[in-house]
XYZ file of C-alpha atoms in Angstrom:
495
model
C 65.888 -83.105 -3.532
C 62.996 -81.136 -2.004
C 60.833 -84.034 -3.727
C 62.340 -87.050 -1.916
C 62.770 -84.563 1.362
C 58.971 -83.918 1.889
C 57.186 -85.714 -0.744
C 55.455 -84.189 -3.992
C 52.241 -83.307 -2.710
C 53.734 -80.655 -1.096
C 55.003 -78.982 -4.252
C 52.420 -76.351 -5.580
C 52.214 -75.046 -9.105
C 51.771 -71.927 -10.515
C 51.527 -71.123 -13.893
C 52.002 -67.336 -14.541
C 53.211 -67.570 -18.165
C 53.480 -69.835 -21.068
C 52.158 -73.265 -21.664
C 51.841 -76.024 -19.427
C 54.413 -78.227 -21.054
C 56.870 -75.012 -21.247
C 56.442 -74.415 -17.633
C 55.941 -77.499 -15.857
C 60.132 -78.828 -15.088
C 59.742 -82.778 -16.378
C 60.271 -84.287 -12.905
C 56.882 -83.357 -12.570
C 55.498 -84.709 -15.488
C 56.006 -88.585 -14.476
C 55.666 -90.309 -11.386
C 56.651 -93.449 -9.984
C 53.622 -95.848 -9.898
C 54.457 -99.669 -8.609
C 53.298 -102.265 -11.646
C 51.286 -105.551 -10.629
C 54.370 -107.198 -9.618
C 55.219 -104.261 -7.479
C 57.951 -103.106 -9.179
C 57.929 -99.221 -9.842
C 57.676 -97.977 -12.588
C 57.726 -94.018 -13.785
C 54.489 -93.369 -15.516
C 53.666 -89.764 -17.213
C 51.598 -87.331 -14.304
C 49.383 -84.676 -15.063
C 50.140 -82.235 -12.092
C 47.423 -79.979 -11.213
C 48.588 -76.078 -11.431
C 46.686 -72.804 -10.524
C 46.806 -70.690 -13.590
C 47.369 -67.075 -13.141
C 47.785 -65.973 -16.645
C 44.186 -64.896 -17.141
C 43.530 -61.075 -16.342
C 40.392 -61.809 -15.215
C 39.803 -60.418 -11.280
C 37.512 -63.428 -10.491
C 39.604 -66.201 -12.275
C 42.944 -65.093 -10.816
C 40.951 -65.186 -7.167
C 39.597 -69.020 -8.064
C 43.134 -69.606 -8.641
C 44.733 -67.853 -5.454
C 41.806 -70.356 -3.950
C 43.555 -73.595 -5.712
C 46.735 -72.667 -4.104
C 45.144 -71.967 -0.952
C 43.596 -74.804 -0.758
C 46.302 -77.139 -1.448
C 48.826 -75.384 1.426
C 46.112 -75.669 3.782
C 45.400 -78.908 3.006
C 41.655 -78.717 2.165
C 38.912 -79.432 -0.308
C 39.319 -76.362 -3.224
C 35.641 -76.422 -3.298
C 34.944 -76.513 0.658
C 37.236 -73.608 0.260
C 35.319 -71.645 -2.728
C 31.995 -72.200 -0.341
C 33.328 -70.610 2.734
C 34.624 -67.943 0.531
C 31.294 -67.214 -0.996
C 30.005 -67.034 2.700
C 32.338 -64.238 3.620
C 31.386 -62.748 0.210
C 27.525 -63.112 1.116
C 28.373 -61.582 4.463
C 30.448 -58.881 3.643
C 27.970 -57.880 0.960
C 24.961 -58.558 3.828
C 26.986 -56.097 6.149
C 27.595 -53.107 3.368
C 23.941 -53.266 2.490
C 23.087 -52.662 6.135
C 25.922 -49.955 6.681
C 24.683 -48.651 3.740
C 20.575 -48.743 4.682
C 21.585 -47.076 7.861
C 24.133 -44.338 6.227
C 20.686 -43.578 3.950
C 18.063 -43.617 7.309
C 20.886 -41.201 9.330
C 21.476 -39.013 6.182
C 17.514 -38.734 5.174
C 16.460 -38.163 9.016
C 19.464 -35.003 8.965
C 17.646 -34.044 5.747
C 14.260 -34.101 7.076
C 15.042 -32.462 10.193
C 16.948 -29.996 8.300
C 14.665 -29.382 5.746
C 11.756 -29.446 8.915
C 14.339 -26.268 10.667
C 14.195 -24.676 6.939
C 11.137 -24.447 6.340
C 9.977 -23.406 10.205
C 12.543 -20.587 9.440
C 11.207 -19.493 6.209
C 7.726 -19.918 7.351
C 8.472 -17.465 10.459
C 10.622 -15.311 7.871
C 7.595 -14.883 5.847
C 4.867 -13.658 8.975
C 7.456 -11.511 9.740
C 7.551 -9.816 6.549
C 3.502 -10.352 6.348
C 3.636 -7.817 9.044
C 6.248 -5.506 7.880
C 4.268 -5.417 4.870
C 0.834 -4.489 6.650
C 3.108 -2.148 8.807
C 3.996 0.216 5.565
C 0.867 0.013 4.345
C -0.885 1.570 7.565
C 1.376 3.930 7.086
C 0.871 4.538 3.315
C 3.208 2.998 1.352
C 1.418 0.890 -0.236
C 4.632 0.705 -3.428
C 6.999 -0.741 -0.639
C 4.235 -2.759 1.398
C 3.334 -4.774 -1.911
C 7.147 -5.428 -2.548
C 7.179 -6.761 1.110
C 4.556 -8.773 1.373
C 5.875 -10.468 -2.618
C 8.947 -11.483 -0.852
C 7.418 -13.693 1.626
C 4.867 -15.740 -0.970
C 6.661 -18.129 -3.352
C 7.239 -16.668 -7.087
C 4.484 -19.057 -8.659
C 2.731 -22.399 -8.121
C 5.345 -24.483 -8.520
C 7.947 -22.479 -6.962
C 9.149 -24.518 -3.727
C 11.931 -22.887 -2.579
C 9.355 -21.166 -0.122
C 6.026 -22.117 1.819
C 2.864 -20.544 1.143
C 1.791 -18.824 4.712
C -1.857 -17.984 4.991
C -0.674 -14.570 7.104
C 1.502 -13.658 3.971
C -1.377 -14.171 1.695
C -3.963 -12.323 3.635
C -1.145 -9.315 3.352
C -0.924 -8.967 0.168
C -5.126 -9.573 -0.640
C -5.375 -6.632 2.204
C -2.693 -4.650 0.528
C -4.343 -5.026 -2.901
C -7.770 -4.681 -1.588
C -9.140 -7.927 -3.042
C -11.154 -9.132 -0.693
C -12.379 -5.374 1.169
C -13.287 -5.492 4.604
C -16.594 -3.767 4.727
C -15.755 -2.493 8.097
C -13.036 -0.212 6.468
C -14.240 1.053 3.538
C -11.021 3.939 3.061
C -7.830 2.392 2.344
C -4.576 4.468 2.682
C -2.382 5.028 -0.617
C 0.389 7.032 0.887
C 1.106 8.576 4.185
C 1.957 12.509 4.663
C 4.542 12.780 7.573
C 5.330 16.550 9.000
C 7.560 17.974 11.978
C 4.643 19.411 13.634
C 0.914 18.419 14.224
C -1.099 19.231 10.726
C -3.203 22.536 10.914
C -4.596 22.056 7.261
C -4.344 20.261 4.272
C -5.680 20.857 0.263
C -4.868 19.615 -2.808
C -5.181 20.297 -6.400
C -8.244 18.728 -8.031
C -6.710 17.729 -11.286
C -4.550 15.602 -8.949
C -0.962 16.791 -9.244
C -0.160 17.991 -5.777
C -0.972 18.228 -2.188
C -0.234 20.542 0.151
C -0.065 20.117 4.121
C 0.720 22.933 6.779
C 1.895 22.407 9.940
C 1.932 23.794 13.580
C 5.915 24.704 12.848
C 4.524 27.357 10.175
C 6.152 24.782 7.489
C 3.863 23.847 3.778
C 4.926 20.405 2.520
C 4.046 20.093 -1.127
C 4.043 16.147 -1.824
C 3.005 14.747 -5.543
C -0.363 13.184 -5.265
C 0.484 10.518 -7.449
C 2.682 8.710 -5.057
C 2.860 10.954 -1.794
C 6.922 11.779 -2.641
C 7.700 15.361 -1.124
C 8.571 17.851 -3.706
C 9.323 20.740 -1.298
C 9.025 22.502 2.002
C 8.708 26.812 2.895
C 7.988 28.539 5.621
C 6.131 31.627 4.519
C 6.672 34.724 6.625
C 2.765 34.602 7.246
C 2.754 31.722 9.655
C 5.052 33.726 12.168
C 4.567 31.699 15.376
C 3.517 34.175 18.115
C 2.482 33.813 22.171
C -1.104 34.457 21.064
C -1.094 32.096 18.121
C -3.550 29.267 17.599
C -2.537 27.437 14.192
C -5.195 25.715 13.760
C -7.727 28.473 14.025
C -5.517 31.290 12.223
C -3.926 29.880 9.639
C -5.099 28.534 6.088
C -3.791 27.223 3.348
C -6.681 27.006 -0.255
C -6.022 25.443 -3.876
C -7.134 27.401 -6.074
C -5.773 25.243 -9.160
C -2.571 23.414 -10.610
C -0.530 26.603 -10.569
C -2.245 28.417 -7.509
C -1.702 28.056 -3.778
C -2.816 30.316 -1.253
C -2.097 31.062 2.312
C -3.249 33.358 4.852
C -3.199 34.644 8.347
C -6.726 35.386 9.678
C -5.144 37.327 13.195
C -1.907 38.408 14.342
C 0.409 40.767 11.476
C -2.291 38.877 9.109
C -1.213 38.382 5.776
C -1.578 36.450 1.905
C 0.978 34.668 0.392
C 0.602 33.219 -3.564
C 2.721 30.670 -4.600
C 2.911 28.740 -8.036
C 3.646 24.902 -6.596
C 4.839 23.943 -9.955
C 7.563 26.081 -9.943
C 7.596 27.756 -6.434
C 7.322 31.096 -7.876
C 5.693 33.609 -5.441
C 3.123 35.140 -7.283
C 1.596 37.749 -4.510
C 2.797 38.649 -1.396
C 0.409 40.956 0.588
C 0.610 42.417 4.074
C -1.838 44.134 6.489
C -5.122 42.409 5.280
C -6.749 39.411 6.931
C -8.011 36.948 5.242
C -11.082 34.691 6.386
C -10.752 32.177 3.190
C -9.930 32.128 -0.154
C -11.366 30.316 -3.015
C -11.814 29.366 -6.580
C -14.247 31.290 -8.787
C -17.735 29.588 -9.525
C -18.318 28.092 -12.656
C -14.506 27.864 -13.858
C -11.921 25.484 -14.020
C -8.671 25.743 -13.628
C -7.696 29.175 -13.605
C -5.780 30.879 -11.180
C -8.006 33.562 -10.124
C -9.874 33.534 -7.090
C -11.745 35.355 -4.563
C -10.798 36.714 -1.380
C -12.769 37.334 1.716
C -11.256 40.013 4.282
C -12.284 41.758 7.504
C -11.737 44.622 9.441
C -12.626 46.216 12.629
C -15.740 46.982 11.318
C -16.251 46.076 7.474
C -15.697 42.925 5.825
C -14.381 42.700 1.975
C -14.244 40.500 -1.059
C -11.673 40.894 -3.409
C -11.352 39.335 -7.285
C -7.545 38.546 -8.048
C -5.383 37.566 -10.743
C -2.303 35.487 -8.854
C -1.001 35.241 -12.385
C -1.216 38.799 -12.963
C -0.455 39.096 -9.639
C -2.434 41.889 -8.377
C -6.441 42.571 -6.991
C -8.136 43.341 -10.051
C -11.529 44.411 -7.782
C -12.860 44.485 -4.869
C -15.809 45.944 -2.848
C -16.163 46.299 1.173
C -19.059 46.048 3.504
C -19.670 48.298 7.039
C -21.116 45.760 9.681
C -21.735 46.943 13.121
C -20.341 43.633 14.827
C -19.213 41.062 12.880
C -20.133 37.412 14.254
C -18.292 35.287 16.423
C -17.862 32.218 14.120
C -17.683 32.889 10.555
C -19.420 30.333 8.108
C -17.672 30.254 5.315
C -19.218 28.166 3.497
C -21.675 30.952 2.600
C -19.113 32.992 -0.014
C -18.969 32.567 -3.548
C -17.641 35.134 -5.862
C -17.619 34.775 -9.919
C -16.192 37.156 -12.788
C -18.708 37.732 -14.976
C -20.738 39.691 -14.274
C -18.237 40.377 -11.474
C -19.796 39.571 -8.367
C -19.570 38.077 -4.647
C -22.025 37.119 -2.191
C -21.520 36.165 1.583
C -24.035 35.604 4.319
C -24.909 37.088 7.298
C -27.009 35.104 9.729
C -30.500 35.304 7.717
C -29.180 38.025 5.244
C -26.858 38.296 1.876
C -24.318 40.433 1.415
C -23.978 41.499 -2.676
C -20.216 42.893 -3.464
C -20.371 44.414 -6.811
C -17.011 44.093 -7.662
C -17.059 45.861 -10.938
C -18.655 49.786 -9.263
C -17.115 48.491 -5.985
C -20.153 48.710 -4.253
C -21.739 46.257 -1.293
C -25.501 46.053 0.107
C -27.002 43.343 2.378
C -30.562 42.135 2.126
C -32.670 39.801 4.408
C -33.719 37.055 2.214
C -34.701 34.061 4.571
C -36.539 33.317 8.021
C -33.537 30.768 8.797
C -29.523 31.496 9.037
C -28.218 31.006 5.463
C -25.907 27.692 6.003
C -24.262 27.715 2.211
C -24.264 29.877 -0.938
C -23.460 29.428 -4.318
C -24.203 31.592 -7.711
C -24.135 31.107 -11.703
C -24.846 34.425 -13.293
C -27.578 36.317 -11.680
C -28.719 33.890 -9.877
C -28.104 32.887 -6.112
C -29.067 29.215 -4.297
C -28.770 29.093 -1.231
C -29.623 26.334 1.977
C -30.791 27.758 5.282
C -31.807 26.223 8.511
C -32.273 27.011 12.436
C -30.095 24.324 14.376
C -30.582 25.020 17.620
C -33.822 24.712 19.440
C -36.377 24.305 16.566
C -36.234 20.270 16.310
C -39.724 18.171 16.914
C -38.044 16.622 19.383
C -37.181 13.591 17.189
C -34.002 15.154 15.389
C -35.721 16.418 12.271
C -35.040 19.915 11.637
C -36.672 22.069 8.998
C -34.498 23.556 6.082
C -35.166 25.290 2.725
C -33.467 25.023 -0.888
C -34.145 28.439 -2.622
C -33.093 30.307 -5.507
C -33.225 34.102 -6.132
C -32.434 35.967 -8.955
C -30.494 39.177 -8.307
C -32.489 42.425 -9.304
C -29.581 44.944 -8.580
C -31.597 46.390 -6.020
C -32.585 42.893 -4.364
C -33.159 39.635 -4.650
C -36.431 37.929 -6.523
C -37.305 34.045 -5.004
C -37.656 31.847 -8.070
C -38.850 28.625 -6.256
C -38.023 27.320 -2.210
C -38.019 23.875 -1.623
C -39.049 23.103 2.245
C -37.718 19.725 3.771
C -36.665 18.211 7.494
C -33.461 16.647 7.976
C -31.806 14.621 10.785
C -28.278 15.828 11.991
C -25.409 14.399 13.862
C -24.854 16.030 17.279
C -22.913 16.172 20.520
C -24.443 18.083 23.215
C -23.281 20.367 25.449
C -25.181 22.197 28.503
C -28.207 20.784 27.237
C -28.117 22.136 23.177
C -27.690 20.258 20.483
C -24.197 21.046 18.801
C -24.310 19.945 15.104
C -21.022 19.319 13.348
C -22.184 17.091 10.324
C -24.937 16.729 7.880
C -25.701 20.527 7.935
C -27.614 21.445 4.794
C -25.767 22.581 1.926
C -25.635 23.164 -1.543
C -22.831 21.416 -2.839
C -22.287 22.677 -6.540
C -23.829 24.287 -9.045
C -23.614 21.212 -12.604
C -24.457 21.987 -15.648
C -25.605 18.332 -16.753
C -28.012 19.373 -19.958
C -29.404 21.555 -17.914
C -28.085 23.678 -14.765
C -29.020 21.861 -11.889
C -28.433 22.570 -7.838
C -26.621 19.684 -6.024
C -27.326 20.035 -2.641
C -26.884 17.674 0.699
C -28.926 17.727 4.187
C -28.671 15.019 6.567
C -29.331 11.553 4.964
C -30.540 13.080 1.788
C -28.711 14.005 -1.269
C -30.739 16.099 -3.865
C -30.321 17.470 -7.410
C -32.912 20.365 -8.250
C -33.658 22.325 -11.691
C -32.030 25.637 -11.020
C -34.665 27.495 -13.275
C -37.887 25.885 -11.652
C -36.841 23.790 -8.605
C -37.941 20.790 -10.049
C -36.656 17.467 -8.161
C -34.676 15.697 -10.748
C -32.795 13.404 -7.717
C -33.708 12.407 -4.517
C -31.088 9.252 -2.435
C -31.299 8.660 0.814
C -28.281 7.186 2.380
C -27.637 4.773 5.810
C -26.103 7.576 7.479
C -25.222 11.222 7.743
C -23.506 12.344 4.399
C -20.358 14.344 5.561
C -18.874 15.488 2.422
C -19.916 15.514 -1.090
């Protein structure tokens, strides 16, 4: 019916399943075809069909296009073309959505990898700082952490920028590249309540010690500056009248040895053992100028003591571990001076002596008969003494007012031998030297390079160490001999 109502060419077929000549209904199959004569005749017909029973995406569409092509009355392959023009342009359009989703998403990346790395790189000269920061102040454990965390693990470690600032940190930290205009470098940094009146330290390196204007002794281990304890000894009583840094002291005398002392007010020595915090001695009414180790021995815990009086000074021999004075001897002086150099007393055991200057002469404490006489031995104020048996070097020099004008000032190196009733000059060496001054009203006030003698070494032979101005020296204690001579760029302070 629909056939004769609209005509076969507007039947479609599909073939979903089966075979063609299952499928296809037989008034399909023939058509009426008019003969020569004109008379019509029904003749077998081949109809066309879109086959949907492959499972194949792109034949089923060809198909869909067969159908659509015969509804809307076009060529199937016009048809096909315009599709693959969509196709071309849809694919066109996704490649540029997609070119432009890549440019957006690597410019977010590259300005957020540009903010990153602006953050890390001012993360890292912050810490560069930090790092330089604790080291001033010496901690130099913490300040090489610091300064690791802003540098990148290793070479190919990108996670982090190398900065130049963090890199100079951590050279400066480690001291690879020393800048010659600082030659000292600090390791760890002492911190007290008060402002620091003295400091000493043991020299086999296992503690320091630092006083305060409080009255308080921090003991800190010298390996890495950690505190290991603070006292306040009864000695450093704070009074009206009390100048810390002029009357109080604190000496090593070894590992297990600390004193203090009180040179005015209710004076005063106080032994400790650091290692353990024992007190050892604990003495009152006596005042103490200085106390130090015994010449010629290292390590042990006894020491000598210099005292005054009204009108005597003393030097005492003790035992801190025994703890008690095991000698001591006193001298009358009619005045004693005004500023104490106390550089000039040394004290040994055997024999069982102690010597101390007095402007040009040396007093001799015999220790052991507890006996004391002074003789003159120099022209020149005695500037530093040291001893090794019976034997007595010492460095004297006039400061003020005998320089050539030009800032060389005569000095002498001699050694003595002690008689028992006076002194014997084995050999005086006779030298100028140039010291550092300030002035005031006019004089010359020296405060560095002052001759000295430094040590007494026993380096195959015993041989006098001694410093004055520029020049360091080593002399032959027996004979004097000059077995060093160096001449430094500037004043030598300390040696």
């Amino acid at each position: 019916m629909f056939e004769q109502l609209h005509g076969r060419e507007r039947i479609i077929c599909v073939l979903a399943a089966g075979s063609p000549e299952e499928s296809i209904p037989p008034i399909l199959k023939t058509r009426l075809i008019p003969d020569a004569s004109g008379v019509l005749r029904e003749m077998p017909a081949e109809p066309l069909a879109a086959d949907l029973r492959p499972e194949a995406k792109a034949k089923r569409k060809a198909e869909l296009l067969r159908i659509i092509a015969a509804v809307a009355g076009c060529s199937y392959d016009d048809l096909r073309q315009r599709e693959r023009a969509r196709k071309r342009k849809r694919i066109a359009l996704a490649s540029v959505a997609a070119a432009l989703t890549i440019a957006a998403v690597g410019v977010f990346a590259f300005q957020f990898h540009q903010t990153s790395e602006a953050a890390l790189i001012a993360e890292s000269k912050s810490l560069a700082a930090q790092a330089l920061d604790q080291y001033a102040q010496g901690e130099t454990a913490q300040a090489i952490e610091t300064a690791l965390q802003a540098l990148p693990s290793s070479e190919s470690d990108t996670s982090r920028p190398l900065v130049p600032e963090a890199q100079a940190a951590l050279e400066k930290i480690l001291a690879l590249n020393p800048d010659p205009e600082q030659p000292w470098t600090p390791f760890y940094l002492f911190e007290t309540d008060g402002e620091i009146v003295d400091v000493t330290y043991s020299q086999e390196g296992t503690w320091a010690a630092v006083l305060d204007a409080t009255g308080t002794v921090s003991l800190y281990n010298a390996d890495n500056g950690t505190l290991t304890g603070t006292a306040t000894p009864h000695v450093f009583e704070l009074r009206d009248d009390t100048v810390p840094a002029r009357d109080w002291f604190i000496k090593a005398i070894s590992p297990s040895c600390l004193v203090m002392g009180n040179v005015t007010g209710p004076g005063g020595v106080v032994v400790i053992d650091p290692l353990t915090n024992e007190v050892l001695l604990d003495l009152d009414d006596i005042y103490p100028l200085t106390a130090i180790p015994l010449e010629n021995e290292t390590g042990s815990s006894d020491f000598g003591l210099l005292t005054y009086g009204t009108r005597s000074i003393a030097a005492f021999l003790v035992d801190a571990q025994a703890k008690n004075l095991l000698a001591g001897a006193e001298m009358p002086v009619d005045q004693f001076p005004r500023m104490a150099n106390l550089d000039t007393f040394c004290i040994q055991k055997a024999p069982a002596r102690a010597y101390y200057a007095l402007d040009t002469a040396l007093v001799t404490f015999n220790l052991a008969d507890e006996t004391a006489r002074q003789d003159t031995v120099s022209d020149a104020t005695i500037q530093s003494v040291h001893c090794k048996d019976d034997l007595v070097a010492f460095a004297a020099a006039n400061i003020e007012n005998s320089s050539d004008g030009i800032n060389n000032y005569p000095f002498s190196i001699t050694v003595a031998r002690n008689t028992g009733d006076g002194f014997e000059t084995l050999w005086t060496y006779e030298d100028t030297f140039a010291v550092t001054v300030s002035t005031r009203n006019d004089t010359p006030q020296p405060f560095a390079s002052v001759p000295k003698i430094v040590d007494i070494l026993h380096c195959g032979e015993d041989l006098v160490l001694a410093a004055a101005g520029k020049k360091l020296y080593a002399f032959s204690l027996t004979t004097g001999e000059v077995v060093y001579e160096q001449e430094f760029a500037a004043s030598i302070v300390a040696a």
